[in-house]
PDB file of C-alpha atoms and ligand atoms in Angstrom:
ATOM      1  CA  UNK A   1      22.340 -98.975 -49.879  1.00  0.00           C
ATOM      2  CA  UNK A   2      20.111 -98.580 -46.986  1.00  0.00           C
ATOM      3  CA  UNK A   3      21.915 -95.509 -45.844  1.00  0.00           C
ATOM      4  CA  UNK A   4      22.311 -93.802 -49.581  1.00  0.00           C
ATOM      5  CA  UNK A   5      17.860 -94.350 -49.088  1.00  0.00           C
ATOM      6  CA  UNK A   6      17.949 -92.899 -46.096  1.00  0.00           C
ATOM      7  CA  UNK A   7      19.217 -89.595 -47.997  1.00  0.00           C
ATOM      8  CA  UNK A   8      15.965 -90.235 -50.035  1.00  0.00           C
ATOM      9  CA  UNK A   9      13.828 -89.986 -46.526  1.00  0.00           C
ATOM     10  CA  UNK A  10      16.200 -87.110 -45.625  1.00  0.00           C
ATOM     11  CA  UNK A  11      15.311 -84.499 -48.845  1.00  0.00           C
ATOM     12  CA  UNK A  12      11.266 -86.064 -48.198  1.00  0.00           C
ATOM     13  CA  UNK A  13      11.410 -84.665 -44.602  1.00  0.00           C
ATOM     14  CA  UNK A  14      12.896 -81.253 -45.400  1.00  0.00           C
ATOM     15  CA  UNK A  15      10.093 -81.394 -48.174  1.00  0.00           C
ATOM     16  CA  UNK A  16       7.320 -81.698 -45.854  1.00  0.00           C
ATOM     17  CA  UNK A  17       8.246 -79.140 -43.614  1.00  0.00           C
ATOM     18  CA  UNK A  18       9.126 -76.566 -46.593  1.00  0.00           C
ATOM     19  CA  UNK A  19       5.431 -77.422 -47.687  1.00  0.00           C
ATOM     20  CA  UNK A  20       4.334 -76.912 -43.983  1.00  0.00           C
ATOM     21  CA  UNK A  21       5.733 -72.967 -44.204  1.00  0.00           C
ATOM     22  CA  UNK A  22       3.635 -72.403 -47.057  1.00  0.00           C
ATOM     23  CA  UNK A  23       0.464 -74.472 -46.772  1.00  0.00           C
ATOM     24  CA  UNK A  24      -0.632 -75.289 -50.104  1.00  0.00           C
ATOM     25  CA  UNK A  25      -4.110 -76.984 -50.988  1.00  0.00           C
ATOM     26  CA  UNK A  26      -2.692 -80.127 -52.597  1.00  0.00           C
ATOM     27  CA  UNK A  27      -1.790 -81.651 -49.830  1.00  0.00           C
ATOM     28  CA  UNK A  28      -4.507 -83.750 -48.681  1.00  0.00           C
ATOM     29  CA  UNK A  29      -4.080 -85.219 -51.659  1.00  0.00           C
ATOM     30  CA  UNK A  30      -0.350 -86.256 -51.107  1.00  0.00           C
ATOM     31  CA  UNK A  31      -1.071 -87.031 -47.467  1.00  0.00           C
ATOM     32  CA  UNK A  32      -3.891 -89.383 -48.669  1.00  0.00           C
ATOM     33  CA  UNK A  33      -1.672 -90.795 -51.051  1.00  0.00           C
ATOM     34  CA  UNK A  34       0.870 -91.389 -47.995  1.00  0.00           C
ATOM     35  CA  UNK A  35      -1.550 -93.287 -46.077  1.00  0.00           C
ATOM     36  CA  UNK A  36      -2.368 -95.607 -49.187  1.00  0.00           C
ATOM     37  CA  UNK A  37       1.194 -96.320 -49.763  1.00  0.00           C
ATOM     38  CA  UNK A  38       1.795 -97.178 -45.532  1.00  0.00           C
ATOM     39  CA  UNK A  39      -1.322 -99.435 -45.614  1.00  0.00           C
ATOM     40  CA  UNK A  40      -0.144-101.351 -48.647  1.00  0.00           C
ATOM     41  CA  UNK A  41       3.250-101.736 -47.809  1.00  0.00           C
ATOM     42  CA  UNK A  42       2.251-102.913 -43.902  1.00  0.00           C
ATOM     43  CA  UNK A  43      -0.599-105.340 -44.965  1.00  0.00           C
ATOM     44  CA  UNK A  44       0.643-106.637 -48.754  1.00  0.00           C
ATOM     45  CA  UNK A  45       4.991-106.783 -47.751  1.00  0.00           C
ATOM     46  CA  UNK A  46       5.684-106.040 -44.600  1.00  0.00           C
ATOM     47  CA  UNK A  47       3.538-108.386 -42.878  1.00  0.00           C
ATOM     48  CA  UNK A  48       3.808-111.357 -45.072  1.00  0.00           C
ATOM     49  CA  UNK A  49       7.375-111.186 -44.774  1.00  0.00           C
ATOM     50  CA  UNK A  50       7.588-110.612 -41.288  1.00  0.00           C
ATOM     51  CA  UNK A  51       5.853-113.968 -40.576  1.00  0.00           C
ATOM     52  CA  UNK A  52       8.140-115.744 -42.883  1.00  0.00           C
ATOM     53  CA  UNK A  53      11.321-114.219 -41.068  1.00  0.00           C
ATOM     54  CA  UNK A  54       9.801-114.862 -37.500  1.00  0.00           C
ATOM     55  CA  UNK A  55       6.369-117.030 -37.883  1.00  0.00           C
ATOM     56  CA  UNK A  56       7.575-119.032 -34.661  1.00  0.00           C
ATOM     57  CA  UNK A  57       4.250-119.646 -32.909  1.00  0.00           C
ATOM     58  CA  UNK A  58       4.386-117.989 -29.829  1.00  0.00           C
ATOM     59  CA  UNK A  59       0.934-119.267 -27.309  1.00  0.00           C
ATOM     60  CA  UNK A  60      -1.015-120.234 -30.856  1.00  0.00           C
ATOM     61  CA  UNK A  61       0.086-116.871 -32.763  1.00  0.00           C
ATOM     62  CA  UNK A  62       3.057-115.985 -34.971  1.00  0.00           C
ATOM     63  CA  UNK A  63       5.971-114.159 -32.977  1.00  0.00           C
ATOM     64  CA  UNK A  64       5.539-111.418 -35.839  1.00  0.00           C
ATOM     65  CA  UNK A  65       1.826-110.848 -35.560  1.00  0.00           C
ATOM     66  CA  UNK A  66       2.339-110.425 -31.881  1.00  0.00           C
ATOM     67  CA  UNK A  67       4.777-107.522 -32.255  1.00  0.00           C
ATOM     68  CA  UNK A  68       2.659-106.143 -34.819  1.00  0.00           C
ATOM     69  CA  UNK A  69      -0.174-105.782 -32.467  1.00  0.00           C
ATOM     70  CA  UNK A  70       2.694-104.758 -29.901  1.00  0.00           C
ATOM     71  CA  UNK A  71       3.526-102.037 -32.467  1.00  0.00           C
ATOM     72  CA  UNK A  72       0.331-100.531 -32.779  1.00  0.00           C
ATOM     73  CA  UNK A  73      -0.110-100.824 -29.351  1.00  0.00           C
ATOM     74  CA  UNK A  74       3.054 -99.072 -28.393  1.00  0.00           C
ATOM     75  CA  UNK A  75       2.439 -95.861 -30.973  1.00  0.00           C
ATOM     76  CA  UNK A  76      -1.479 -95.610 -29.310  1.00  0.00           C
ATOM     77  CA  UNK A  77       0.445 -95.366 -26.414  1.00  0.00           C
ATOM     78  CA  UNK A  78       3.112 -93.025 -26.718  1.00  0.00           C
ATOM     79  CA  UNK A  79       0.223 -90.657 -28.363  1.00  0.00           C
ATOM     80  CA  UNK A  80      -1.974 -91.020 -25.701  1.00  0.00           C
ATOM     81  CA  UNK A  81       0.990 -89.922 -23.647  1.00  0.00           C
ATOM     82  CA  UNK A  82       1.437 -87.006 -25.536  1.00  0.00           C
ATOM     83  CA  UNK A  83      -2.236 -86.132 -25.741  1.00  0.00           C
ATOM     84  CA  UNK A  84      -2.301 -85.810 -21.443  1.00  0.00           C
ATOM     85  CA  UNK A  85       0.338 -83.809 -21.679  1.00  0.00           C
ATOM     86  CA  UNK A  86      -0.996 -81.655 -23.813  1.00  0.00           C
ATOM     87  CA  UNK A  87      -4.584 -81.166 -22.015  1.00  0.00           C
ATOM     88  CA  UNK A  88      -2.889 -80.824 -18.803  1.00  0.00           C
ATOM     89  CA  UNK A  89      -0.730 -78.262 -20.081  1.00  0.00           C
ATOM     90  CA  UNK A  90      -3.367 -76.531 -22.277  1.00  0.00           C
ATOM     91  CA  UNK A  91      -5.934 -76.568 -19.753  1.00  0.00           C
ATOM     92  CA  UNK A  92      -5.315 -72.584 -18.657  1.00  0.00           C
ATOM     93  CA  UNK A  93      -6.059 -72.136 -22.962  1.00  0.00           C
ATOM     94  CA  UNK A  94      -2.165 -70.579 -23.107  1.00  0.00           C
ATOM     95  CA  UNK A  95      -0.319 -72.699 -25.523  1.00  0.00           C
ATOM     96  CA  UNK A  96       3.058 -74.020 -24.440  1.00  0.00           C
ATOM     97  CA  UNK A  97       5.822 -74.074 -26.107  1.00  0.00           C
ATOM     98  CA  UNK A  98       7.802 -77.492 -24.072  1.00  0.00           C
ATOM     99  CA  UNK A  99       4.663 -79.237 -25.339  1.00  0.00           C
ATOM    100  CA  UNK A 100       5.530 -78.916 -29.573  1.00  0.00           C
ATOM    101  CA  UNK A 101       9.116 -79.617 -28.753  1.00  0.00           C
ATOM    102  CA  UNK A 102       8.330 -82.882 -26.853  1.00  0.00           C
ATOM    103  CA  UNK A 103       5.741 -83.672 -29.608  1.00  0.00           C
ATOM    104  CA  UNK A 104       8.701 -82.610 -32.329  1.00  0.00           C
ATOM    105  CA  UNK A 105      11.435 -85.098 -30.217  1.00  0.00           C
ATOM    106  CA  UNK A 106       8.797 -88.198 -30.307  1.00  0.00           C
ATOM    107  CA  UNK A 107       8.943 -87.395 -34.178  1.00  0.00           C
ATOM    108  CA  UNK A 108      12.827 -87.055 -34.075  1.00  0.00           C
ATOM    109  CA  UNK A 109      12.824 -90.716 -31.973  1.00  0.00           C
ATOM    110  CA  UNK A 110       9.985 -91.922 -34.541  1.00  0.00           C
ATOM    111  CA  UNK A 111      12.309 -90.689 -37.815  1.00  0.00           C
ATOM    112  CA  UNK A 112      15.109 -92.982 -36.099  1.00  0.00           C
ATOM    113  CA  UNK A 113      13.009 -96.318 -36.125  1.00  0.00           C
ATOM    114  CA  UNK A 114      12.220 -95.494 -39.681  1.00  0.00           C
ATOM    115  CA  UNK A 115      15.813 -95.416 -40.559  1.00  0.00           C
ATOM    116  CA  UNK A 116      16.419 -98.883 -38.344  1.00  0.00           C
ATOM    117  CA  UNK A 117      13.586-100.584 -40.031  1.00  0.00           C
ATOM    118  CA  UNK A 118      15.433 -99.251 -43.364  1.00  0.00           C
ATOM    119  CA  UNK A 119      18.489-100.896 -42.669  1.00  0.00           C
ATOM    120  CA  UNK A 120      16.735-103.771 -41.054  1.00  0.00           C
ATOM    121  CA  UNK A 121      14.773-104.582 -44.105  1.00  0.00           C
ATOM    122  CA  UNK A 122      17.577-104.579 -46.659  1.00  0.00           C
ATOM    123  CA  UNK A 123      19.340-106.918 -44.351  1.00  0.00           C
ATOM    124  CA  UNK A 124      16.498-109.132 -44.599  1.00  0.00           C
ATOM    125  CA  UNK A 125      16.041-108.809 -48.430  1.00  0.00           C
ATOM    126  CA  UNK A 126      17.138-106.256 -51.673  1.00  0.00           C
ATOM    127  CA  UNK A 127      12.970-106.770 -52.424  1.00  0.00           C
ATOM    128  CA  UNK A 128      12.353-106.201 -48.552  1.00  0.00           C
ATOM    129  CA  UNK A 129      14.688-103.052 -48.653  1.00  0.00           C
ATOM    130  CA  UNK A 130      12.645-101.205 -51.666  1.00  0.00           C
ATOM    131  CA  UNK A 131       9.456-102.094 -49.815  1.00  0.00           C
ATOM    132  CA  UNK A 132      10.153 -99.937 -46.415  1.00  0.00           C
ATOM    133  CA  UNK A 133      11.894 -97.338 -48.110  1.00  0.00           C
ATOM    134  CA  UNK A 134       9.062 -96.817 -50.068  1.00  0.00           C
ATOM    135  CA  UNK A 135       6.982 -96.956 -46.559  1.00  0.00           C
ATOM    136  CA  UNK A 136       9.449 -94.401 -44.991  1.00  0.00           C
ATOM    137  CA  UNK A 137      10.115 -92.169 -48.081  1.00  0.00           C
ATOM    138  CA  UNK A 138       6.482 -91.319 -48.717  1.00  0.00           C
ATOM    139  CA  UNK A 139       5.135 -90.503 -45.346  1.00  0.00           C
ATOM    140  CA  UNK A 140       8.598 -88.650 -44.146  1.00  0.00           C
ATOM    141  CA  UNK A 141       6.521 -85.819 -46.143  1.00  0.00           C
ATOM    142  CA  UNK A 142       4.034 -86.273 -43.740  1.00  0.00           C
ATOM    143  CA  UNK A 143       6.614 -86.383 -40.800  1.00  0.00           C
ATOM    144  CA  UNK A 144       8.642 -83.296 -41.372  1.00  0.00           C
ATOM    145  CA  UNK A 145       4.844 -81.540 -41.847  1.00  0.00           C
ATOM    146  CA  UNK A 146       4.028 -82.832 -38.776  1.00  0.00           C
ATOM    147  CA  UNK A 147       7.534 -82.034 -37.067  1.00  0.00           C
ATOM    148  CA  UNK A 148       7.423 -77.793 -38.316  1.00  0.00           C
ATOM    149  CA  UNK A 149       3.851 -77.614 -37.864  1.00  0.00           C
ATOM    150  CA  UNK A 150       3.990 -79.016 -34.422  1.00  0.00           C
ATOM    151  CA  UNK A 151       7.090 -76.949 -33.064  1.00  0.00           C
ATOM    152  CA  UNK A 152       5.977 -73.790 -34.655  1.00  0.00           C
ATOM    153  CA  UNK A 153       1.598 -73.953 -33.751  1.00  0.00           C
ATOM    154  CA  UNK A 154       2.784 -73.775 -29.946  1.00  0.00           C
ATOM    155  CA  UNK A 155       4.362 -70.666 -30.440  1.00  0.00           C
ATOM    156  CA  UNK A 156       8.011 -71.716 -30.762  1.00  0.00           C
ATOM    157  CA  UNK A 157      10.069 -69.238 -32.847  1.00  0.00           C
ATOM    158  CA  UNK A 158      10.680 -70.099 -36.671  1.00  0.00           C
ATOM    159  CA  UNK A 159      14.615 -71.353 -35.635  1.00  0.00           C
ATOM    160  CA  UNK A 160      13.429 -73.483 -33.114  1.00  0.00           C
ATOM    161  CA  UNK A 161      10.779 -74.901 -35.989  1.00  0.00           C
ATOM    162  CA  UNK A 162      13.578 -75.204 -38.366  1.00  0.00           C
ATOM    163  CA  UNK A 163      16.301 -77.227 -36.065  1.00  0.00           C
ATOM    164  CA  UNK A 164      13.584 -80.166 -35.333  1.00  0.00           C
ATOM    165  CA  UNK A 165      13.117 -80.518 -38.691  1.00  0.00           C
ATOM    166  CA  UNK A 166      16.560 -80.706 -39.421  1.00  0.00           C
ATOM    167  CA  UNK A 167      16.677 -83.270 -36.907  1.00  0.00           C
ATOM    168  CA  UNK A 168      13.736 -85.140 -38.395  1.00  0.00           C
ATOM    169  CA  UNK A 169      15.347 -85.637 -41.351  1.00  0.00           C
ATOM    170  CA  UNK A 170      18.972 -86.293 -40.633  1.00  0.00           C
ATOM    171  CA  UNK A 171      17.213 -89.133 -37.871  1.00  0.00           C
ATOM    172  CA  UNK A 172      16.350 -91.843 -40.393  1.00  0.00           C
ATOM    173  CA  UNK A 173      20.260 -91.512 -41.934  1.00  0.00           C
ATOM    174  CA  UNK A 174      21.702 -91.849 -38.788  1.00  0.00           C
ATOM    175  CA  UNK A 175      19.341 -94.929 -38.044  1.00  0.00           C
ATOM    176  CA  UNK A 176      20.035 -96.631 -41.084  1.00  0.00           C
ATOM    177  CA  UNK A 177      23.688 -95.983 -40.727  1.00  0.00           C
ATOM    178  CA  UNK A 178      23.767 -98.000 -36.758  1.00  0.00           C
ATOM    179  CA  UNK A 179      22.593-100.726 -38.701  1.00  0.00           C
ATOM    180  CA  UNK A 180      25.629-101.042 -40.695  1.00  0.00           C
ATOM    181  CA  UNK A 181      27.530-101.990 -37.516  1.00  0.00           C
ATOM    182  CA  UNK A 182      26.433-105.089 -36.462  1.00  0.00           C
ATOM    183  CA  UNK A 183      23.957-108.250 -38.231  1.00  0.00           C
ATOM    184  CA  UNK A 184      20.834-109.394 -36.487  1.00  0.00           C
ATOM    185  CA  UNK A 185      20.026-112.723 -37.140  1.00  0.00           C
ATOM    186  CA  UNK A 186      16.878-113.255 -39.263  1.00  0.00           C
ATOM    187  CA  UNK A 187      14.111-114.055 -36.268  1.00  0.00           C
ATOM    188  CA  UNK A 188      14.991-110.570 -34.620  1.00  0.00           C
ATOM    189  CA  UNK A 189      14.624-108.732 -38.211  1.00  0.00           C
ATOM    190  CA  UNK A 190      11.427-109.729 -38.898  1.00  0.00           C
ATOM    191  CA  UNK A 191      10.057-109.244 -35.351  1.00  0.00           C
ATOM    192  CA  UNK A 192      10.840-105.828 -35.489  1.00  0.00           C
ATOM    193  CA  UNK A 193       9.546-105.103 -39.009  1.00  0.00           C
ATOM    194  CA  UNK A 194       6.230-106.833 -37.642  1.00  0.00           C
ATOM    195  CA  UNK A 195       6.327-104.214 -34.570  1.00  0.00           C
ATOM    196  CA  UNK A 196       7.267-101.232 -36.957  1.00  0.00           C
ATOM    197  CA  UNK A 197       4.620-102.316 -39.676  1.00  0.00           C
ATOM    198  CA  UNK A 198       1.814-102.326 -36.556  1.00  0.00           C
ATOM    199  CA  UNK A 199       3.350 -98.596 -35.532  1.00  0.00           C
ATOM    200  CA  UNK A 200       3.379 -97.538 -39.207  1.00  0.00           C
ATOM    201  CA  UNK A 201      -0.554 -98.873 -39.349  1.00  0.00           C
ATOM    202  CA  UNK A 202      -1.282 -96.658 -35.944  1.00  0.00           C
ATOM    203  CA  UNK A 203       0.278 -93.899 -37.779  1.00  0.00           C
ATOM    204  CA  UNK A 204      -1.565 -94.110 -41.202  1.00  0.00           C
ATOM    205  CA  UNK A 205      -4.949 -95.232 -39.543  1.00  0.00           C
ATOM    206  CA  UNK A 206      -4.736 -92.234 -36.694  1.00  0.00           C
ATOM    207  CA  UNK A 207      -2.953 -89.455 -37.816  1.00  0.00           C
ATOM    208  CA  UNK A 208      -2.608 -89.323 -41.364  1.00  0.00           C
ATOM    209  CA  UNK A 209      -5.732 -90.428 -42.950  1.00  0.00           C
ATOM    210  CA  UNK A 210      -7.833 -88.211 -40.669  1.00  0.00           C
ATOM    211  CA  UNK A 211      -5.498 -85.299 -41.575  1.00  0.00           C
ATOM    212  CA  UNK A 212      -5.996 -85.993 -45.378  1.00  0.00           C
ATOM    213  CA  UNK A 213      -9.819 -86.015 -45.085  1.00  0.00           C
ATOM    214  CA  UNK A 214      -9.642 -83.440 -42.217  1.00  0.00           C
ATOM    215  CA  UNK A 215     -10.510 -80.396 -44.312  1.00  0.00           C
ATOM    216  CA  UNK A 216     -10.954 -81.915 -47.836  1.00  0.00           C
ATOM    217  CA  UNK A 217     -13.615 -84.895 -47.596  1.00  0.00           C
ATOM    218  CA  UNK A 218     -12.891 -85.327 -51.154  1.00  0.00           C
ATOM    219  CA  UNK A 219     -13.712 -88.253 -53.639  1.00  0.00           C
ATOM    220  CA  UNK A 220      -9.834 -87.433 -54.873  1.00  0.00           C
ATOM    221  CA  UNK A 221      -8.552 -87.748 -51.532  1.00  0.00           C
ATOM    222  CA  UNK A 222      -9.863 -91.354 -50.946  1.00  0.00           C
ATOM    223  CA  UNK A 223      -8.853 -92.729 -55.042  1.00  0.00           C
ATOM    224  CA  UNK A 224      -5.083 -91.464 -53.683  1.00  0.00           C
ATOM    225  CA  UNK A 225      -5.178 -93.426 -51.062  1.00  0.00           C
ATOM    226  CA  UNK A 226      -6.673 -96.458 -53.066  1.00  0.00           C
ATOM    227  CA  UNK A 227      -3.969 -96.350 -55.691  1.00  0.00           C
ATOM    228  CA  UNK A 228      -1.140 -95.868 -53.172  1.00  0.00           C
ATOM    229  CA  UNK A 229      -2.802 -99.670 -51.665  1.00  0.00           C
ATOM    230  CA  UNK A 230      -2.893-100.714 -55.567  1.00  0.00           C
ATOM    231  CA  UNK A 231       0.579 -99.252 -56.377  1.00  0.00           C
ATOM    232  CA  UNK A 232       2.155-101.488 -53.653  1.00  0.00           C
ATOM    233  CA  UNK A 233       0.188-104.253 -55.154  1.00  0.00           C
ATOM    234  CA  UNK A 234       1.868-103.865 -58.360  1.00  0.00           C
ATOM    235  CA  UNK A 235       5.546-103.589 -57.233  1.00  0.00           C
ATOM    236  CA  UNK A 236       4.840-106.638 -55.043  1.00  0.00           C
ATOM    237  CA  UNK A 237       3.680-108.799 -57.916  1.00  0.00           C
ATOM    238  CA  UNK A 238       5.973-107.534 -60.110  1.00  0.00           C
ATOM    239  CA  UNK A 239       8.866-108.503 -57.319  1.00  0.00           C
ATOM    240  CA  UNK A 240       7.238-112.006 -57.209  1.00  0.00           C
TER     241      UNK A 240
HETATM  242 ZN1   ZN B   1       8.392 -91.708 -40.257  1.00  0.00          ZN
END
């Protein structure tokens, strides 16, 4: 099951980067959308479930609310990473191109942990499994935009563009599919869906939502995002 989603996340990727070739002017709108689906399904699904799985109190706080904050932590990190890199590098103003293919790769490794969490969560739960697929589904448009934009805006040629997206989106299959070889026990599952909700918050909070209200401040940007938090609401309750 969690593989046959991953497919899902696969066609979503190659999506985003076909939309990233021809730029249309509709996608704040999806991206805002993205960002209100991720922020639902961390705070209203992921995180409540998370505790339950692994709520052990570690030092006064739950073991999952500790990796969430590791999450976030972790994907400020890795960005910030990314971000000296790229000064250092772009300091002469010449763009390189090593710096969009390491920034593609931390996609590629990113695309992977969305296909663990995948398989993760539907070993948790069937209700669990629908949740982060719908996490990972809607903002792998957002990744495989990110992934062909990224390649290609520091001057890498159009293949080179093409093969990390390809990569991008075959990552979250192959992720899910690891998953099929071996059973965590419960604990370990929902610690790492509490890390991977706080890195899916990082990336909604930092990168998306500014991108969706980057060029198009719009009133219909921000009701996307509020009815991707209110869809999740919905399929929760309904779940319940
Ligand atoms: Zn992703």
């Amino acid at each position: 099951m969690a593989v046959f989603v991953a497919l899902g996340a696969f066609l979503m990727t190659l999506a985003g980067g076909w939309v990233a070739q021809r730029v249309t002017d509709r996608r704040h709108l999806v991206l805002g959308l993205a960002g209100g689906l991720m922020l639902g399904v961390v705070g209203l699904d992921l995180l409540p479930e998370a505790i339950e799985a692994a709520g052990t109190p570690v030092f006064g706080v739950p073991a999952a609310l500790l990796l969430f904050v590791g999450g976030f932590l972790a994907a400020h990190l890795v960005e910030g990473l990314l971000a000296v890199r790229q000064v250092a590098h772009g300091a002469s103003g010449e763009r390189v191109p090593q710096v969009g293919l390491t920034a593609a790769a931390a996609m590629v490794g990113h695309s992977f942990m969305d296909g663990i969490a995948l398989g993760a969560a539907f070993q948790v739960s069937g209700s669990m499994g629908v949740a982060v697929a719908l996490a990972v589904i809607s903002h792998d448009f957002a990744d495989g935009f990110n992934t062909y934009t990224l390649t290609s805006l520091y001057g890498n040629a159009r293949r080179k563009a093409l093969l990390m997206l390809f990569a991008a989106a075959a990552a979250p299959v192959v992720g899910a599919a690891t998953t099929l070889l071996f059973t965590l026990p419960e604990e370990l599952l929902g610690g790492y869906l509490g890390f991977f909700g706080g890195a899916l918050l990082y990336l909604a909070a930092a990168e998306i939502l500014p991108e969706a209200h980057h060029t198009h401040p719009t009133r219909s940007t921000l009701l996307c995002t509020i009815g991707g938090v209110g869809f999740i609401w919905l399929v929760v309750g309904i779940a319940e």
